[in-house]
PDB file of C-alpha atoms in Angstrom:
ATOM      1  CA  UNK A  29      24.714 -11.416   2.912  1.00 66.00           C
ATOM      2  CA  UNK A  30      25.168 -13.209  -0.386  1.00 73.00           C
ATOM      3  CA  UNK A  31      27.451 -11.485  -2.872  1.00 82.00           C
ATOM      4  CA  UNK A  32      25.840 -10.688  -6.208  1.00 87.00           C
ATOM      5  CA  UNK A  33      27.805 -12.079  -9.133  1.00 92.00           C
ATOM      6  CA  UNK A  34      29.111  -9.824 -11.893  1.00 93.00           C
ATOM      7  CA  UNK A  35      26.748 -11.561 -14.302  1.00 95.00           C
ATOM      8  CA  UNK A  36      23.749 -10.860 -12.072  1.00 95.00           C
ATOM      9  CA  UNK A  37      24.771  -7.212 -11.588  1.00 95.00           C
ATOM     10  CA  UNK A  38      24.887  -6.787 -15.364  1.00 96.00           C
ATOM     11  CA  UNK A  39      21.510  -8.477 -15.857  1.00 97.00           C
ATOM     12  CA  UNK A  40      19.877  -6.455 -13.067  1.00 97.00           C
ATOM     13  CA  UNK A  41      21.200  -3.153 -14.391  1.00 97.00           C
ATOM     14  CA  UNK A  42      20.386  -3.998 -18.003  1.00 97.00           C
ATOM     15  CA  UNK A  43      16.837  -4.982 -17.078  1.00 97.00           C
ATOM     16  CA  UNK A  44      16.263  -1.744 -15.206  1.00 97.00           C
ATOM     17  CA  UNK A  45      17.717   0.382 -18.005  1.00 97.00           C
ATOM     18  CA  UNK A  46      16.083  -1.502 -20.892  1.00 97.00           C
ATOM     19  CA  UNK A  47      12.769  -1.097 -19.073  1.00 95.00           C
ATOM     20  CA  UNK A  48      13.167   2.633 -18.538  1.00 94.00           C
ATOM     21  CA  UNK A  49      15.020   3.613 -21.731  1.00 96.00           C
ATOM     22  CA  UNK A  50      14.547   0.732 -24.143  1.00 95.00           C
ATOM     23  CA  UNK A  51      17.231  -1.490 -25.617  1.00 96.00           C
ATOM     24  CA  UNK A  52      18.323   1.053 -28.204  1.00 96.00           C
ATOM     25  CA  UNK A  53      18.302   3.880 -25.663  1.00 96.00           C
ATOM     26  CA  UNK A  54      20.715   2.014 -23.390  1.00 97.00           C
ATOM     27  CA  UNK A  55      24.422   1.722 -24.077  1.00 95.00           C
ATOM     28  CA  UNK A  56      26.885  -0.826 -22.762  1.00 95.00           C
ATOM     29  CA  UNK A  57      28.503   2.050 -20.856  1.00 95.00           C
ATOM     30  CA  UNK A  58      25.134   2.880 -19.246  1.00 97.00           C
ATOM     31  CA  UNK A  59      24.782  -0.715 -18.037  1.00 96.00           C
ATOM     32  CA  UNK A  60      28.330  -0.836 -16.706  1.00 95.00           C
ATOM     33  CA  UNK A  61      28.019   2.503 -14.945  1.00 96.00           C
ATOM     34  CA  UNK A  62      24.747   1.463 -13.314  1.00 97.00           C
ATOM     35  CA  UNK A  63      26.253  -1.889 -12.266  1.00 95.00           C
ATOM     36  CA  UNK A  64      29.459  -0.237 -11.017  1.00 94.00           C
ATOM     37  CA  UNK A  65      31.623  -2.357 -13.325  1.00 94.00           C
ATOM     38  CA  UNK A  66      34.301  -1.778 -15.946  1.00 89.00           C
ATOM     39  CA  UNK A  67      34.008  -2.748 -19.630  1.00 82.00           C
ATOM     40  CA  UNK A  68      36.131  -5.865 -19.284  1.00 83.00           C
ATOM     41  CA  UNK A  69      33.640  -7.213 -16.750  1.00 85.00           C
ATOM     42  CA  UNK A  70      30.811  -7.299 -19.269  1.00 85.00           C
ATOM     43  CA  UNK A  71      32.773  -8.858 -22.104  1.00 86.00           C
ATOM     44  CA  UNK A  72      34.158 -11.479 -19.748  1.00 90.00           C
ATOM     45  CA  UNK A  73      30.582 -12.651 -19.116  1.00 93.00           C
ATOM     46  CA  UNK A  74      28.667 -11.706 -22.301  1.00 94.00           C
ATOM     47  CA  UNK A  75      29.782 -11.500 -25.922  1.00 93.00           C
ATOM     48  CA  UNK A  76      27.428  -8.666 -26.853  1.00 94.00           C
ATOM     49  CA  UNK A  77      24.637  -6.355 -25.751  1.00 96.00           C
ATOM     50  CA  UNK A  78      22.226  -8.704 -27.551  1.00 97.00           C
ATOM     51  CA  UNK A  79      23.429 -11.588 -25.387  1.00 97.00           C
ATOM     52  CA  UNK A  80      22.751  -9.446 -22.321  1.00 97.00           C
ATOM     53  CA  UNK A  81      19.246  -8.764 -23.664  1.00 97.00           C
ATOM     54  CA  UNK A  82      18.555 -12.466 -24.193  1.00 98.00           C
ATOM     55  CA  UNK A  83      19.661 -13.150 -20.607  1.00 97.00           C
ATOM     56  CA  UNK A  84      17.374 -10.361 -19.357  1.00 97.00           C
ATOM     57  CA  UNK A  85      14.463 -11.822 -21.309  1.00 97.00           C
ATOM     58  CA  UNK A  86      15.037 -15.303 -19.903  1.00 97.00           C
ATOM     59  CA  UNK A  87      16.133 -14.573 -16.368  1.00 96.00           C
ATOM     60  CA  UNK A  88      14.171 -11.457 -15.508  1.00 96.00           C
ATOM     61  CA  UNK A  89      11.026 -11.479 -17.636  1.00 96.00           C
ATOM     62  CA  UNK A  90      10.333 -15.148 -18.393  1.00 95.00           C
ATOM     63  CA  UNK A  91      11.347 -16.439 -14.984  1.00 94.00           C
ATOM     64  CA  UNK A  92       9.410 -13.722 -13.105  1.00 92.00           C
ATOM     65  CA  UNK A  93       6.240 -14.401 -15.103  1.00 93.00           C
ATOM     66  CA  UNK A  94       6.587 -18.112 -14.419  1.00 94.00           C
ATOM     67  CA  UNK A  95       6.976 -17.406 -10.708  1.00 93.00           C
ATOM     68  CA  UNK A  96       4.042 -14.989 -10.828  1.00 90.00           C
ATOM     69  CA  UNK A  97       1.633 -17.299 -12.658  1.00 94.00           C
ATOM     70  CA  UNK A  98       2.592 -20.956 -12.134  1.00 91.00           C
ATOM     71  CA  UNK A  99       0.358 -21.197  -9.081  1.00 94.00           C
ATOM     72  CA  UNK A 100      -2.640 -20.771 -11.381  1.00 95.00           C
ATOM     73  CA  UNK A 101      -2.358 -24.463 -12.296  1.00 93.00           C
ATOM     74  CA  UNK A 102      -3.251 -25.583  -8.778  1.00 94.00           C
ATOM     75  CA  UNK A 103      -5.576 -22.976  -7.253  1.00 96.00           C
ATOM     76  CA  UNK A 104      -9.225 -23.856  -6.715  1.00 95.00           C
ATOM     77  CA  UNK A 105     -10.788 -20.892  -8.534  1.00 95.00           C
ATOM     78  CA  UNK A 106      -8.248 -20.027 -11.211  1.00 96.00           C
ATOM     79  CA  UNK A 107     -10.223 -17.302 -12.993  1.00 96.00           C
ATOM     80  CA  UNK A 108     -10.863 -15.426  -9.730  1.00 95.00           C
ATOM     81  CA  UNK A 109      -7.199 -15.916  -8.861  1.00 95.00           C
ATOM     82  CA  UNK A 110      -6.184 -14.366 -12.194  1.00 96.00           C
ATOM     83  CA  UNK A 111      -8.595 -11.464 -11.786  1.00 96.00           C
ATOM     84  CA  UNK A 112      -7.250 -10.700  -8.312  1.00 94.00           C
ATOM     85  CA  UNK A 113      -3.679 -10.946  -9.549  1.00 93.00           C
ATOM     86  CA  UNK A 114      -4.326  -8.604 -12.466  1.00 95.00           C
ATOM     87  CA  UNK A 115      -6.135  -6.060 -10.302  1.00 94.00           C
ATOM     88  CA  UNK A 116      -3.489  -6.110  -7.554  1.00 91.00           C
ATOM     89  CA  UNK A 117      -1.508  -3.360  -9.244  1.00 85.00           C
ATOM     90  CA  UNK A 118       0.182  -1.560  -6.372  1.00 79.00           C
ATOM     91  CA  UNK A 119       3.554  -2.797  -7.623  1.00 75.00           C
ATOM     92  CA  UNK A 120       3.073  -1.894 -11.285  1.00 81.00           C
ATOM     93  CA  UNK A 121       4.839   1.010 -13.004  1.00 87.00           C
ATOM     94  CA  UNK A 122       2.326   2.407 -15.484  1.00 86.00           C
ATOM     95  CA  UNK A 123       4.739   5.175 -16.439  1.00 87.00           C
ATOM     96  CA  UNK A 124       6.976   2.677 -18.236  1.00 90.00           C
ATOM     97  CA  UNK A 125       4.420  -0.025 -19.060  1.00 88.00           C
ATOM     98  CA  UNK A 126       5.048  -3.737 -19.493  1.00 90.00           C
ATOM     99  CA  UNK A 127       8.685  -4.822 -19.922  1.00 92.00           C
ATOM    100  CA  UNK A 128       7.623  -7.666 -22.207  1.00 92.00           C
ATOM    101  CA  UNK A 129       5.386  -5.523 -24.390  1.00 91.00           C
ATOM    102  CA  UNK A 130       7.967  -2.736 -24.580  1.00 92.00           C
ATOM    103  CA  UNK A 131      10.624  -5.136 -25.848  1.00 94.00           C
ATOM    104  CA  UNK A 132       8.226  -6.817 -28.285  1.00 94.00           C
ATOM    105  CA  UNK A 133       7.417  -3.460 -29.841  1.00 92.00           C
ATOM    106  CA  UNK A 134      11.023  -2.323 -29.998  1.00 93.00           C
ATOM    107  CA  UNK A 135      12.922  -5.499 -30.843  1.00 94.00           C
ATOM    108  CA  UNK A 136      10.695  -8.125 -32.498  1.00 91.00           C
ATOM    109  CA  UNK A 137      10.799  -6.440 -35.905  1.00 91.00           C
ATOM    110  CA  UNK A 138      14.593  -6.108 -35.879  1.00 92.00           C
ATOM    111  CA  UNK A 139      16.021  -9.302 -34.387  1.00 94.00           C
ATOM    112  CA  UNK A 140      14.772 -12.836 -35.023  1.00 96.00           C
ATOM    113  CA  UNK A 141      16.432 -14.415 -31.955  1.00 96.00           C
ATOM    114  CA  UNK A 142      14.945 -11.797 -29.667  1.00 96.00           C
ATOM    115  CA  UNK A 143      11.552 -12.097 -31.381  1.00 96.00           C
ATOM    116  CA  UNK A 144      11.565 -15.876 -30.765  1.00 97.00           C
ATOM    117  CA  UNK A 145      12.494 -15.438 -27.088  1.00 97.00           C
ATOM    118  CA  UNK A 146       9.738 -12.865 -26.600  1.00 96.00           C
ATOM    119  CA  UNK A 147       7.156 -14.962 -28.459  1.00 96.00           C
ATOM    120  CA  UNK A 148       7.966 -17.881 -26.171  1.00 96.00           C
ATOM    121  CA  UNK A 149       7.051 -15.709 -23.178  1.00 96.00           C
ATOM    122  CA  UNK A 150       3.825 -14.532 -24.810  1.00 95.00           C
ATOM    123  CA  UNK A 151       2.929 -18.164 -25.491  1.00 96.00           C
ATOM    124  CA  UNK A 152       3.649 -19.008 -21.847  1.00 96.00           C
ATOM    125  CA  UNK A 153       1.462 -16.127 -20.706  1.00 96.00           C
ATOM    126  CA  UNK A 154      -1.354 -17.330 -22.951  1.00 97.00           C
ATOM    127  CA  UNK A 155      -0.944 -20.788 -21.442  1.00 97.00           C
ATOM    128  CA  UNK A 156      -1.296 -19.413 -17.894  1.00 97.00           C
ATOM    129  CA  UNK A 157      -4.481 -17.612 -18.939  1.00 97.00           C
ATOM    130  CA  UNK A 158      -5.657 -20.833 -20.605  1.00 97.00           C
ATOM    131  CA  UNK A 159      -5.154 -22.600 -17.277  1.00 97.00           C
ATOM    132  CA  UNK A 160      -7.249 -19.910 -15.601  1.00 97.00           C
ATOM    133  CA  UNK A 161     -10.092 -20.910 -17.921  1.00 97.00           C
ATOM    134  CA  UNK A 162      -9.866 -24.619 -17.137  1.00 95.00           C
ATOM    135  CA  UNK A 163     -13.154 -24.728 -15.207  1.00 94.00           C
ATOM    136  CA  UNK A 164     -15.099 -22.856 -17.876  1.00 94.00           C
ATOM    137  CA  UNK A 165     -17.537 -24.789 -20.054  1.00 94.00           C
ATOM    138  CA  UNK A 166     -15.703 -24.157 -23.314  1.00 95.00           C
ATOM    139  CA  UNK A 167     -13.872 -26.331 -25.810  1.00 97.00           C
ATOM    140  CA  UNK A 168     -10.075 -26.443 -25.680  1.00 97.00           C
ATOM    141  CA  UNK A 169      -9.918 -24.310 -28.843  1.00 97.00           C
ATOM    142  CA  UNK A 170     -12.303 -21.752 -27.371  1.00 97.00           C
ATOM    143  CA  UNK A 171     -10.197 -21.577 -24.212  1.00 97.00           C
ATOM    144  CA  UNK A 172      -7.016 -21.094 -26.244  1.00 97.00           C
ATOM    145  CA  UNK A 173      -8.609 -18.365 -28.322  1.00 97.00           C
ATOM    146  CA  UNK A 174     -10.073 -16.657 -25.268  1.00 97.00           C
ATOM    147  CA  UNK A 175      -6.727 -16.826 -23.450  1.00 98.00           C
ATOM    148  CA  UNK A 176      -5.042 -15.144 -26.425  1.00 97.00           C
ATOM    149  CA  UNK A 177      -7.703 -12.424 -26.432  1.00 97.00           C
ATOM    150  CA  UNK A 178      -7.312 -11.927 -22.678  1.00 98.00           C
ATOM    151  CA  UNK A 179      -3.536 -11.474 -22.948  1.00 97.00           C
ATOM    152  CA  UNK A 180      -4.033  -8.978 -25.770  1.00 96.00           C
ATOM    153  CA  UNK A 181      -6.655  -7.139 -23.721  1.00 97.00           C
ATOM    154  CA  UNK A 182      -4.465  -6.920 -20.631  1.00 96.00           C
ATOM    155  CA  UNK A 183      -1.443  -5.798 -22.648  1.00 95.00           C
ATOM    156  CA  UNK A 184      -3.622  -3.221 -24.397  1.00 95.00           C
ATOM    157  CA  UNK A 185      -4.898  -2.049 -21.023  1.00 96.00           C
ATOM    158  CA  UNK A 186      -1.313  -1.595 -19.849  1.00 94.00           C
ATOM    159  CA  UNK A 187      -0.570   0.425 -22.980  1.00 94.00           C
ATOM    160  CA  UNK A 188      -3.637   2.596 -22.423  1.00 95.00           C
ATOM    161  CA  UNK A 189      -2.508   3.263 -18.845  1.00 94.00           C
ATOM    162  CA  UNK A 190       1.014   4.038 -20.044  1.00 93.00           C
ATOM    163  CA  UNK A 191      -0.361   6.500 -22.603  1.00 94.00           C
ATOM    164  CA  UNK A 192      -2.519   8.158 -19.927  1.00 95.00           C
ATOM    165  CA  UNK A 193       0.273   7.909 -17.356  1.00 92.00           C
ATOM    166  CA  UNK A 194      -2.157   6.584 -14.768  1.00 91.00           C
ATOM    167  CA  UNK A 195      -3.765   3.299 -13.804  1.00 93.00           C
ATOM    168  CA  UNK A 196      -7.424   4.226 -14.389  1.00 94.00           C
ATOM    169  CA  UNK A 197      -7.651   2.931 -18.000  1.00 96.00           C
ATOM    170  CA  UNK A 198      -6.021  -0.351 -16.993  1.00 95.00           C
ATOM    171  CA  UNK A 199      -8.418  -0.929 -14.112  1.00 96.00           C
ATOM    172  CA  UNK A 200     -11.439  -0.046 -16.247  1.00 97.00           C
ATOM    173  CA  UNK A 201     -10.432  -2.357 -19.109  1.00 97.00           C
ATOM    174  CA  UNK A 202      -9.457  -5.330 -16.932  1.00 97.00           C
ATOM    175  CA  UNK A 203     -12.623  -5.078 -14.835  1.00 97.00           C
ATOM    176  CA  UNK A 204     -14.681  -4.890 -18.022  1.00 97.00           C
ATOM    177  CA  UNK A 205     -12.913  -7.965 -19.403  1.00 97.00           C
ATOM    178  CA  UNK A 206     -13.805 -10.020 -16.328  1.00 97.00           C
ATOM    179  CA  UNK A 207     -17.398  -8.704 -16.343  1.00 95.00           C
ATOM    180  CA  UNK A 208     -17.715  -9.926 -19.923  1.00 94.00           C
ATOM    181  CA  UNK A 209     -16.248 -13.305 -18.977  1.00 92.00           C
ATOM    182  CA  UNK A 210     -18.917 -13.727 -16.293  1.00 86.00           C
ATOM    183  CA  UNK A 211     -21.697 -13.501 -18.910  1.00 77.00           C
TER     184      UNK A 211
END
């Protein structure tokens, strides 16, 4: 069994805690306790809690979305692929919502570096949705605009499900989005 590095333990714990409690609701001590590490361990690897957050954004959120969506560039029916992916929600935690959206709401207004890192991920997500539209008979600009709207719709659907504390609003909104796209 491969040993998990101190850095990875910190990132894993921080991700879990930031997701459940938010960045501001999580202390360095919370992260260390969850990771089973002492304070010196964190500061040996990261200079600050913000640096931990930027690593979480890159290595947990950005990288997982890339892994989740990069296949969309090569599948035969990309829009159907995206619809199936978005409606396969058995893994999703609607109680806590979307890690990306949660951090955007909490941190984008207060930290420019974090805002830039999160915007990069949103732009990547819009690009994956744009790729899903590649077979549609639309101009490039229309596809870009539609991809942006789709991301906003899905993120809004996640928020609606989080507010309701169940998946029904998400399913309803996402299904409706794809029904509209078929027209």
